Coordinates of C-alpha atoms and ligand atoms in Angstrom, one line a residue:
X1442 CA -9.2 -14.1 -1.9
X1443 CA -9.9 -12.0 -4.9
X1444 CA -13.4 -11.0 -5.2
X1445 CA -15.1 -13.0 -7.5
X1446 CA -18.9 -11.6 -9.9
X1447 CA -20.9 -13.6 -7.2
X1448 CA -19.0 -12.4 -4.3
X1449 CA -19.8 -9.0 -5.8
X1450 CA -23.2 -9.9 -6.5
X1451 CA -23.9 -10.9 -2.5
X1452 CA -22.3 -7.8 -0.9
X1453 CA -24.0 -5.2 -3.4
X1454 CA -27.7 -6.9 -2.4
X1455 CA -26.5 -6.8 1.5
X1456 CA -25.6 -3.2 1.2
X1457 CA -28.9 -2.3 -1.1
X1458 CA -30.8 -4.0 1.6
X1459 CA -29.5 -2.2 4.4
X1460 CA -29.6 1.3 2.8
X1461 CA -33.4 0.1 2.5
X1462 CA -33.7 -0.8 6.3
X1463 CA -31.7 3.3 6.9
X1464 CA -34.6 4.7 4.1
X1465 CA -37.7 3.6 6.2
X1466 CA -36.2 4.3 9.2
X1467 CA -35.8 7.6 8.5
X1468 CA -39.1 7.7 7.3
X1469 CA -40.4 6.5 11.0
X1470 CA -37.9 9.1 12.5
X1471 CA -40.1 12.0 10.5
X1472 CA -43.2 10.8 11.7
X1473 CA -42.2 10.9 15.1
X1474 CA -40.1 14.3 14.4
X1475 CA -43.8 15.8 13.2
X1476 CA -46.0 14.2 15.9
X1477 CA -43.4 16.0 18.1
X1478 CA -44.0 19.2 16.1
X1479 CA -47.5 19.1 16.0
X1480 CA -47.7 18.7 20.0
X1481 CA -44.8 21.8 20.8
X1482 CA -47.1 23.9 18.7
X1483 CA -49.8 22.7 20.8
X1484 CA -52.3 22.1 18.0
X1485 CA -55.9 21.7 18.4
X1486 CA -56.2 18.8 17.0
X1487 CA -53.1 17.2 18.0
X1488 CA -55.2 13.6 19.3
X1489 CA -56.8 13.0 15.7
X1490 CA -54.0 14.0 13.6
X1491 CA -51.5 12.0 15.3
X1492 CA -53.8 8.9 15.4
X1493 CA -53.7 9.5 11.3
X1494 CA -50.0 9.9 11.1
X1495 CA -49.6 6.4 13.6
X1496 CA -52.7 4.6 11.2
X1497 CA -51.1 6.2 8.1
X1498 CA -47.0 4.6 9.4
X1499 CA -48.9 1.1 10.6
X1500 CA -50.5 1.0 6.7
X1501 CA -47.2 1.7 5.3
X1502 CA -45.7 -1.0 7.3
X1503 CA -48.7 -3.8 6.3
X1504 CA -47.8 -3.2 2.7
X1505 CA -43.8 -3.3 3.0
X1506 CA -44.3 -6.3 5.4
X1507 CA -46.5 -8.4 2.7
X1508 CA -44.7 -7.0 -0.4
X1509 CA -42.2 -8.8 0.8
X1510 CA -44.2 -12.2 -0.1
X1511 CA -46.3 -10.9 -2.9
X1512 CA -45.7 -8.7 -6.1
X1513 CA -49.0 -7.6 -6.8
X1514 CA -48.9 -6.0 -3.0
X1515 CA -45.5 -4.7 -3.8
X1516 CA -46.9 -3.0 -7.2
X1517 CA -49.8 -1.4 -4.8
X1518 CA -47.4 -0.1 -2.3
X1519 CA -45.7 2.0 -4.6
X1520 CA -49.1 3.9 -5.2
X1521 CA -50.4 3.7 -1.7
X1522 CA -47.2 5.0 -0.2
X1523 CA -47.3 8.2 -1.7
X1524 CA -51.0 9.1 -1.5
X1525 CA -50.8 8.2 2.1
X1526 CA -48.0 10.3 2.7
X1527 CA -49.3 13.5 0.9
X1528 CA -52.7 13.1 2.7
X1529 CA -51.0 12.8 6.5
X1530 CA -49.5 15.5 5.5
X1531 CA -52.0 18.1 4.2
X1532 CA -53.9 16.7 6.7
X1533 CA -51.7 18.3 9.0
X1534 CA -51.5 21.3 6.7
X1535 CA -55.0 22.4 6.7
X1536 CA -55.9 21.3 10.2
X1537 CA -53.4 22.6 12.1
X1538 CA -52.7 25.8 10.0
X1539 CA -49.2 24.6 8.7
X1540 CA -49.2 25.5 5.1
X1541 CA -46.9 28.2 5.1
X1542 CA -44.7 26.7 8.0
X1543 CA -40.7 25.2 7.1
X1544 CA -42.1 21.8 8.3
X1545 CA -44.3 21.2 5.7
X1546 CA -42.2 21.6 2.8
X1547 CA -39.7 19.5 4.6
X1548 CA -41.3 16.7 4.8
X1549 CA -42.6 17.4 1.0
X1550 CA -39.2 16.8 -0.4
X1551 CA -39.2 13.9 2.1
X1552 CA -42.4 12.3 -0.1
X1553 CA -40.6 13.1 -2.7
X1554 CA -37.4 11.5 -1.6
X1555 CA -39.7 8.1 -1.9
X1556 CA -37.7 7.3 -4.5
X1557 CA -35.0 5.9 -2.9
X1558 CA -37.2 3.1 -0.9
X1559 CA -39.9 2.5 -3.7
X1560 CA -38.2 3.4 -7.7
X1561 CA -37.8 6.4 -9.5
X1562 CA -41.3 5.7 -11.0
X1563 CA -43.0 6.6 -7.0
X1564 CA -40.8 9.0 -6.7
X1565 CA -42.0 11.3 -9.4
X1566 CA -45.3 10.7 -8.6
X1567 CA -45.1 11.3 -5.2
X1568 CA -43.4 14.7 -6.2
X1569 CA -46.3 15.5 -8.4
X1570 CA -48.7 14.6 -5.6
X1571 CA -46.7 16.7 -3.7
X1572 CA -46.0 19.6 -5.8
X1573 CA -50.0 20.3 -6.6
X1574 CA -51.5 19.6 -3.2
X1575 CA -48.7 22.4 -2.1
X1576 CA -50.3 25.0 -4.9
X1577 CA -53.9 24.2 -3.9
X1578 CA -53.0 24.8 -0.6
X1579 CA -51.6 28.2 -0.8
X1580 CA -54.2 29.0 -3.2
X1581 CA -56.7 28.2 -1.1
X1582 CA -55.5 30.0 2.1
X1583 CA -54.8 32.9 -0.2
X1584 CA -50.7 33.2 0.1
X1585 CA -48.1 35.2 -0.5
X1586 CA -46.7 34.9 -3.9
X1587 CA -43.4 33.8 -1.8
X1588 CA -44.9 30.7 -0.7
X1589 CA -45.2 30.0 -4.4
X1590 CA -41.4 30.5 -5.8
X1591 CA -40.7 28.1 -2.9
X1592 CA -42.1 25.3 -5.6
X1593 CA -39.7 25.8 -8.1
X1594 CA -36.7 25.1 -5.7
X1595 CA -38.7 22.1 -4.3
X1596 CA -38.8 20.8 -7.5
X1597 CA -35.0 21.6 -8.2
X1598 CA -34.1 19.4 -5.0
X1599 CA -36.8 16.3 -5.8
X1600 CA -35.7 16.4 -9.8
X1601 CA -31.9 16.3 -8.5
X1602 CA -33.0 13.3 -6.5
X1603 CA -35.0 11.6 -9.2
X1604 CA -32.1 11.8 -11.6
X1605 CA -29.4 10.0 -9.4
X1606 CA -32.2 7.4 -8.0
X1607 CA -32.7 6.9 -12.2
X1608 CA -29.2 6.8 -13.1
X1609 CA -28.8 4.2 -10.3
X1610 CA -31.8 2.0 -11.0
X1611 CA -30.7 1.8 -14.7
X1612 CA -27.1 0.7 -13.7
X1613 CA -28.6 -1.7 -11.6
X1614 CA -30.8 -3.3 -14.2
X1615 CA -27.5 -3.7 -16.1
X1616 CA -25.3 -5.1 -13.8
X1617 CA -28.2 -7.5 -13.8
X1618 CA -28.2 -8.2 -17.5
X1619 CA -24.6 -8.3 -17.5
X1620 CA -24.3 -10.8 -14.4
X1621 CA -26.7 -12.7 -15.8
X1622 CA -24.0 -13.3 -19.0
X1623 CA -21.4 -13.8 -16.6
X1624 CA -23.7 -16.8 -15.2
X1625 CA -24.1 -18.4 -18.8
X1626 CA -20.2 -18.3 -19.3
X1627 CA -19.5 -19.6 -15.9
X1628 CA -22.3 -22.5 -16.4
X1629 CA -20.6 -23.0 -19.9
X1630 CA -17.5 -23.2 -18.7
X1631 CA -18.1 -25.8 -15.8
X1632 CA -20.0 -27.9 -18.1
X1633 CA -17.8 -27.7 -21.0
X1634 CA -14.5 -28.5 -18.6
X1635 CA -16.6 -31.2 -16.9
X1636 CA -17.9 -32.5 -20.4
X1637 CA -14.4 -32.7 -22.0
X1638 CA -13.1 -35.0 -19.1
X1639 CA -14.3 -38.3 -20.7
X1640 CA -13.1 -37.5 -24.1
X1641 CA -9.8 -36.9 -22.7
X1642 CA -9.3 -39.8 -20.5
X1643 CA -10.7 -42.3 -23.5
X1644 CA -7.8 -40.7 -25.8
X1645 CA -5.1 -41.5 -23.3
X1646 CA -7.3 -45.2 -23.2
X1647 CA -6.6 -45.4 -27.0
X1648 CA -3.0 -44.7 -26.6
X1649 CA -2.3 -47.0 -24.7
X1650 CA -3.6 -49.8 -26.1
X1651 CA -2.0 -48.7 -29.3
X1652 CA 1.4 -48.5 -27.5
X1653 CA 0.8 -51.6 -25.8
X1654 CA 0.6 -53.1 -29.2
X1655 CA -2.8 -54.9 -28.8
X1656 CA -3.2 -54.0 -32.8
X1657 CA 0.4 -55.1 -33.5
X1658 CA 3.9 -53.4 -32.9
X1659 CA 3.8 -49.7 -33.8
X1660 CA 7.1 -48.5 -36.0
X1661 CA 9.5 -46.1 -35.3
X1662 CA 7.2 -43.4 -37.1
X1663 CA 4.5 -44.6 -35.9
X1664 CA 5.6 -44.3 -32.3
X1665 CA 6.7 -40.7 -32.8
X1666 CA 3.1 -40.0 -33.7
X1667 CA 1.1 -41.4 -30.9
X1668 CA 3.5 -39.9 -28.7
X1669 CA 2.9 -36.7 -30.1
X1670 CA -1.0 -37.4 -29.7
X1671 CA -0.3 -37.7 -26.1
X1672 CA 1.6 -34.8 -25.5
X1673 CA -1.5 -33.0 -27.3
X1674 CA -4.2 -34.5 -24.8
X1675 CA -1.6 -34.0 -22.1
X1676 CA -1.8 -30.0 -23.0
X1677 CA -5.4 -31.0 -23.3
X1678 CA -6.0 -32.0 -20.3
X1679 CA -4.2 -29.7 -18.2
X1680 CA -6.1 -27.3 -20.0
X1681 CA -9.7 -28.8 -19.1
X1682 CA -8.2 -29.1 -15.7
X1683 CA -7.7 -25.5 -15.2
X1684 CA -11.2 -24.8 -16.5
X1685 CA -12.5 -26.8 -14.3
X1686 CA -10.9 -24.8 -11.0
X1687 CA -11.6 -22.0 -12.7
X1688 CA -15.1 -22.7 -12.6
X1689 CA -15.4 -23.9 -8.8
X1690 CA -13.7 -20.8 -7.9
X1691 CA -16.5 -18.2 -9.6
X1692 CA -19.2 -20.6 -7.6
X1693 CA -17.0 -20.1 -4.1
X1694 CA -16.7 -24.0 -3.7
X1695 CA -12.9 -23.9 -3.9
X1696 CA -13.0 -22.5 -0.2
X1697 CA -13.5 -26.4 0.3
X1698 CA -9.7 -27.4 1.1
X1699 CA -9.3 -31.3 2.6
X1700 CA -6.1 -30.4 4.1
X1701 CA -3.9 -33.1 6.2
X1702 CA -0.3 -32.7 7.6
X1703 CA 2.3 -32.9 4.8
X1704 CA 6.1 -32.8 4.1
X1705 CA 6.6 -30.2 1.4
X1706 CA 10.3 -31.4 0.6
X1707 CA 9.0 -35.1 0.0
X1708 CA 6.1 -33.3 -2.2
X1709 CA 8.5 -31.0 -3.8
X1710 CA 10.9 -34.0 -4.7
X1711 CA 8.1 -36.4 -6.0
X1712 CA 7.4 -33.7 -8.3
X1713 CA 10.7 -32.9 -9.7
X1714 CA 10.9 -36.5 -10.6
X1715 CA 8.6 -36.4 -12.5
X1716 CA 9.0 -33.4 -14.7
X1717 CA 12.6 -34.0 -14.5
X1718 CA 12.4 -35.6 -18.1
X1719 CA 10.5 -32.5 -19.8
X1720 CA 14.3 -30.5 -18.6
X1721 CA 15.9 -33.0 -20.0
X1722 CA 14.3 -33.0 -23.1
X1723 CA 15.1 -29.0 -23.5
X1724 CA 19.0 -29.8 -22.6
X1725 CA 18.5 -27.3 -19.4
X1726 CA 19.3 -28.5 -15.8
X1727 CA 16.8 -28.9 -12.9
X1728 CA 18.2 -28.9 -9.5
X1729 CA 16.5 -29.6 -6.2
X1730 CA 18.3 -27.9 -2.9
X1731 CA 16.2 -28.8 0.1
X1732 CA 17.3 -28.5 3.8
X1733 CA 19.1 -31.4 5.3
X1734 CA 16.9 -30.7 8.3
X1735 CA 13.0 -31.6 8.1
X1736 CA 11.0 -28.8 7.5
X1737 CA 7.6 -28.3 10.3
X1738 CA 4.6 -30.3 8.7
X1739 CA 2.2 -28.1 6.7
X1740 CA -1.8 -28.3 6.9
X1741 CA -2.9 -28.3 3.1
X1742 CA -4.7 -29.7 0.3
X1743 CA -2.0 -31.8 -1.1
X1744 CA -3.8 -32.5 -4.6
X1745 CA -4.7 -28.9 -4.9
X1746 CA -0.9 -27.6 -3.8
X1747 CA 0.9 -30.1 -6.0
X1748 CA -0.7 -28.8 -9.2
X1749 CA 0.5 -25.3 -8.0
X1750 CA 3.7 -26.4 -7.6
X1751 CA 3.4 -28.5 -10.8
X1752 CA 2.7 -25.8 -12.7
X1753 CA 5.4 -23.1 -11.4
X1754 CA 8.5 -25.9 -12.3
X1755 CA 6.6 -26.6 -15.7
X1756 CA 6.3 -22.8 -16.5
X1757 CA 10.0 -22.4 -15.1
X1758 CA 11.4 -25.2 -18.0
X1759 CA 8.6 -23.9 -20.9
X1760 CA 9.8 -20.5 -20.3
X1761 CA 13.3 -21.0 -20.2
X1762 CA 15.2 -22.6 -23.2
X1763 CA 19.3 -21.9 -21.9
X1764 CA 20.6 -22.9 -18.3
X1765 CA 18.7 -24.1 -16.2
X1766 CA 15.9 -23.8 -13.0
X1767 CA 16.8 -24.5 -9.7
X1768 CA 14.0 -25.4 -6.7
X1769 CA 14.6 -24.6 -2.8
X1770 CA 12.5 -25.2 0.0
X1771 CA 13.5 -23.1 3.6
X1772 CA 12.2 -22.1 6.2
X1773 CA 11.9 -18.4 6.9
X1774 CA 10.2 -17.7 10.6
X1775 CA 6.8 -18.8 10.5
X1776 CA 6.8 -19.8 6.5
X1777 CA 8.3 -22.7 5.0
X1778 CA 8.9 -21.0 1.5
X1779 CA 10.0 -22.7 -1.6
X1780 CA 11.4 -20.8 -4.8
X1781 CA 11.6 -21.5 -8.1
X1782 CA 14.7 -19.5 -10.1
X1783 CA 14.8 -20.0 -13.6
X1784 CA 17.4 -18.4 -16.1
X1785 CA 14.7 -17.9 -18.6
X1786 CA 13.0 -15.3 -20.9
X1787 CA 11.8 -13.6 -17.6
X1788 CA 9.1 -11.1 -17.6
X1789 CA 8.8 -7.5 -18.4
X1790 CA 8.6 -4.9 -15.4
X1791 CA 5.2 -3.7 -16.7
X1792 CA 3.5 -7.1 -16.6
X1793 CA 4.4 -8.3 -13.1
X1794 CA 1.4 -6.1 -11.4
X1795 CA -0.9 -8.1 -14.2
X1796 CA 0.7 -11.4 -13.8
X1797 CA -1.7 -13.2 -11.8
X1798 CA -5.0 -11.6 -12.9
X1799 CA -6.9 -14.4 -14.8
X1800 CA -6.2 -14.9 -18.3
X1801 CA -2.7 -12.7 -18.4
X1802 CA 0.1 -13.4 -20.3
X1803 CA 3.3 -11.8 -20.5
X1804 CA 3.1 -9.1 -23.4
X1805 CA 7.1 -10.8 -24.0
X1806 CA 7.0 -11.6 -27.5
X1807 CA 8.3 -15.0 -27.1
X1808 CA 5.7 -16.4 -25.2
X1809 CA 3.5 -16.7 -28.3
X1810 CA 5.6 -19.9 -29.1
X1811 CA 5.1 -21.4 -26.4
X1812 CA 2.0 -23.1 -25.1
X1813 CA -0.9 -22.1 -22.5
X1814 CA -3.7 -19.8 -21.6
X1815 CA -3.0 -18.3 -18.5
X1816 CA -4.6 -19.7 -16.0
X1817 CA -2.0 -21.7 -14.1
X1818 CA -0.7 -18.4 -11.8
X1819 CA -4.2 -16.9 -11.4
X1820 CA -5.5 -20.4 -10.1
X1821 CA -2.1 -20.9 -7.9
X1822 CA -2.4 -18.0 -6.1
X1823 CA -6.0 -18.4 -4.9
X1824 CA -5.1 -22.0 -3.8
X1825 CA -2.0 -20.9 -2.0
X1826 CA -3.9 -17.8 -0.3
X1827 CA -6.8 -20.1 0.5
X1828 CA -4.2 -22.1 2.8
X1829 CA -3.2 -18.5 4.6
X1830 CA -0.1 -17.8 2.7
X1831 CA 1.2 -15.9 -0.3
X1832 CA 2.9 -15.9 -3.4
X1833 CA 5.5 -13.4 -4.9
X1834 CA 7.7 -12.9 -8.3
X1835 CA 10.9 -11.6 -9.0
X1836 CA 11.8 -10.8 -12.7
X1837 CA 14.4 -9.3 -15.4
X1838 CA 13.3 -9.5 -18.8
X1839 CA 15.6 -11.7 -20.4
X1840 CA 17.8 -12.9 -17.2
X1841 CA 15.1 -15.0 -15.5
X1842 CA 12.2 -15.6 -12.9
X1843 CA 11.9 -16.8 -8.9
X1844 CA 8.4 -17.2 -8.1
X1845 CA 8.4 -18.0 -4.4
X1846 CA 5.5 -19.4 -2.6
X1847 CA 5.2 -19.4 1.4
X1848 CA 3.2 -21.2 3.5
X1849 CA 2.5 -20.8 6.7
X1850 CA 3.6 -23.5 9.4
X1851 CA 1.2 -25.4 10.6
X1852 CA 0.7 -24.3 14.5
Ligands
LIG2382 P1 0.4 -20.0 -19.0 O1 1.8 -20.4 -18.7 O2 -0.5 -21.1 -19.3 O3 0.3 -18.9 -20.0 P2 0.3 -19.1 -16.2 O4 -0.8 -18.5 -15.5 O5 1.0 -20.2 -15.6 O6 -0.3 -19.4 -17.7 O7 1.4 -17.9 -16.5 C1 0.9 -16.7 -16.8 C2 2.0 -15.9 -17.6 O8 3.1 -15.6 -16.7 C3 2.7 -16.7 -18.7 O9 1.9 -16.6 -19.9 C4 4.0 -16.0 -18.9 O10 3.8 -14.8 -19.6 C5 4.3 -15.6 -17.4 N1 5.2 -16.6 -16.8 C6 4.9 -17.5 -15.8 N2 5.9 -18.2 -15.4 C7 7.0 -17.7 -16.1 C8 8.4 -17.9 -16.1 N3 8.9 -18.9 -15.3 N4 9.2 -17.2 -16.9 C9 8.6 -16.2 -17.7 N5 7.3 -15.9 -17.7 C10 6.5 -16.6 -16.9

């Protein structure tokens, strides 16, 4: 199935929320990693400052747990996190003589790195936090001016960071913005297609009655007219039709297939007979070959599959205006697969890749005359996928089309 925005939507807030779960895992991991530290350097006062760095990771945890459930909580966590942080560590630091060892400006850039769990916004100021307790450190156990240059290339590492962890959260905020457009268009578009149902169906009402002759016998010009009006409504309807899928594929209900055991050749043959007239009225030929034998049954949504196959013969006799289209149904191995050759205007080289991508019409000059938005391939591919098989074209520009379809046989 192509991937539609809200498919997109889901997947990028799993894989946010698990690249969460990694961030304060790691975050545990350096606690321990430090407790571990602090007891190999066999510290004096090992007990209390690892009973901080545990009461310091259970704090942590209270606020991630409830910010969860509450916002002001959240807000607070994003100041709390940080302070606590810095103070385990210089805590560390100062009692257990650390300030000039690797470990503590590890596990600075780690604060700093807060970023990535809690926004940009934490991040700097936990880098800040970081950056001076480190000077007032080293200026109050009188270091080396080497301890100091190691603050500019902290900073070069946490700014680094900040920037990406900025660039991403501002993407973010705009794939928001923009998905919440894409949610307006889709909601218009459902209601709009569902909305312009009952207009349709009272026009054909109208017609009728007018054909019928309720308001007295319609002339020859007259006639001509109203049938015209229903060819409109027709291209009207078909249109509000495709909307409508459209629509309940963006919202994933389309997966939602009643499928039963059908014939394709009876299906394929009902069809025909019906749009046998619209050939007719273009003076091109429509031919049915079907296997004497009976095809194996197929599992699928009949209503859904017939306007596939509806709208492959009807493209095959709008897009061809010489000769004629010819429709097979075989079976090949496990898929019954029916084609569709017409001797039409056929389709550049350079389109086919683009062909069923929503909205695409042929670049082919001609097709300008000729009616439709399309919708009718994009929509037909997704239904025929949705029933496990797959759909394929063959073209030359200005020889013709086969668009074959194949469905799998039912086991
Ligand atoms: P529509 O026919 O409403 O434009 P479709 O999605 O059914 O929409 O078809 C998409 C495009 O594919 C058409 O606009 C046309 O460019 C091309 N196409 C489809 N079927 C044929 C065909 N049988 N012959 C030539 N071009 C075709």
């Amino acid at each position: 199935m192509e991937p539609t925005v809200n498919s997109g939507l889901a997947k990028s807030q799993k894989f946010l929320n698990t690249s969460n779960w990694v961030v304060h895992l790691v975050r545990i991991l350096v606690k321990a990693g430090l407790v571990v530290a602090l007891f190999v350097g066999q510290t004096t006062y090992f007990l209390p400052l690892t009973l901080h760095i545990i009461l310091s990771e259970i704090l942590d945890q209270i606020f991630l747990i409830f910010s969860k459930k509450n916002e002001t909580v959240k807000k607070l966590s994003k100041i709390v996190y940080p302070i606590n942080s810095v103070l385990v560590i210089n805590a560390v630091a100062y009692f257990a003589n650390w300030i000039e060892n690797d470990f503590y400006l590890i596990y600075l850039v780690h604060i700093s790195s807060a970023s990535v769990g809690y926004g940009y916004r934490t991040g700097i100021f936990s880098s800040a936090l970081s950056v001076a307790s480190y000077s007032l450190l080293l200026l109050h156990g009188g270091s080396e001016i080497e301890y100091f240059l190691r603050l500019p290339l902290l900073s070069i590492l946490v700014l680094r960071q900040l920037l990406s962890q900025f660039k991403f959260e501002k993407t973010d905020q705009y794939l928001k913005e923009i998905l919440g457009i894409e949610k307006s268009k889709q909601d218009f578009i459902a209601l709009a297609s569902h909305n312009l149902r009952t207009p349709v169906a009272a026009i054909y009402g109208y017609i009728e009655i007018l054909l019928r002759g309720d308001f007295g016998k319609l002339n020859d010009r007259q006639s001509v007219f109203v049938d015209r009006i229903r060819n409109n409504n027709q291209e009207l309807e078909k249109l509000t039709e495709q909307l409508l899928q459209i629509s309940i594929f963006e919202v994933g209900k389309a997966n939602n297939l009643f499928k039963q055991a059908a014939q394709v050749e009876v299906i394929l043959e009902e069809i025909i007979e019906k749009l046998r007239v619209l050939a007719e009225d273009k003076k091109i030929t429509l031919d049915y070959q079907r296997n004497s034998l009976m095809l194996p049954l197929i599992q699928m949504d009949v209503e859904k599959m017939q306007s596939v196959l509806v709208n492959l013969i009807e493209n095959a006799i709008k897009y061809t205006d010489k000769g004629g289209i010819k429709v097979m149904v075989n079976q090949e191995d496990n898929w019954v697969v029916i084609s569709i050759s017409d001797t039409g205007i056929g389709i550049p080289t350079s389109d086919l890749p683009k062909l069923f991508n929503k909205f695409y019409r042929s670049g082919n000059v001609l097709i300008y005359n000729k009616s439709g938005i399309g919708l009718g391939l994009y929509i037909g591919k997704q239904v025929v996928e949705l029933h496990g098989g797959k759909m394929a074209v063959d073209s030359v520009e200005g020889k013709g089309s086969t668009f074959r379809v194949y469905l799998p046989v039912a086991k």
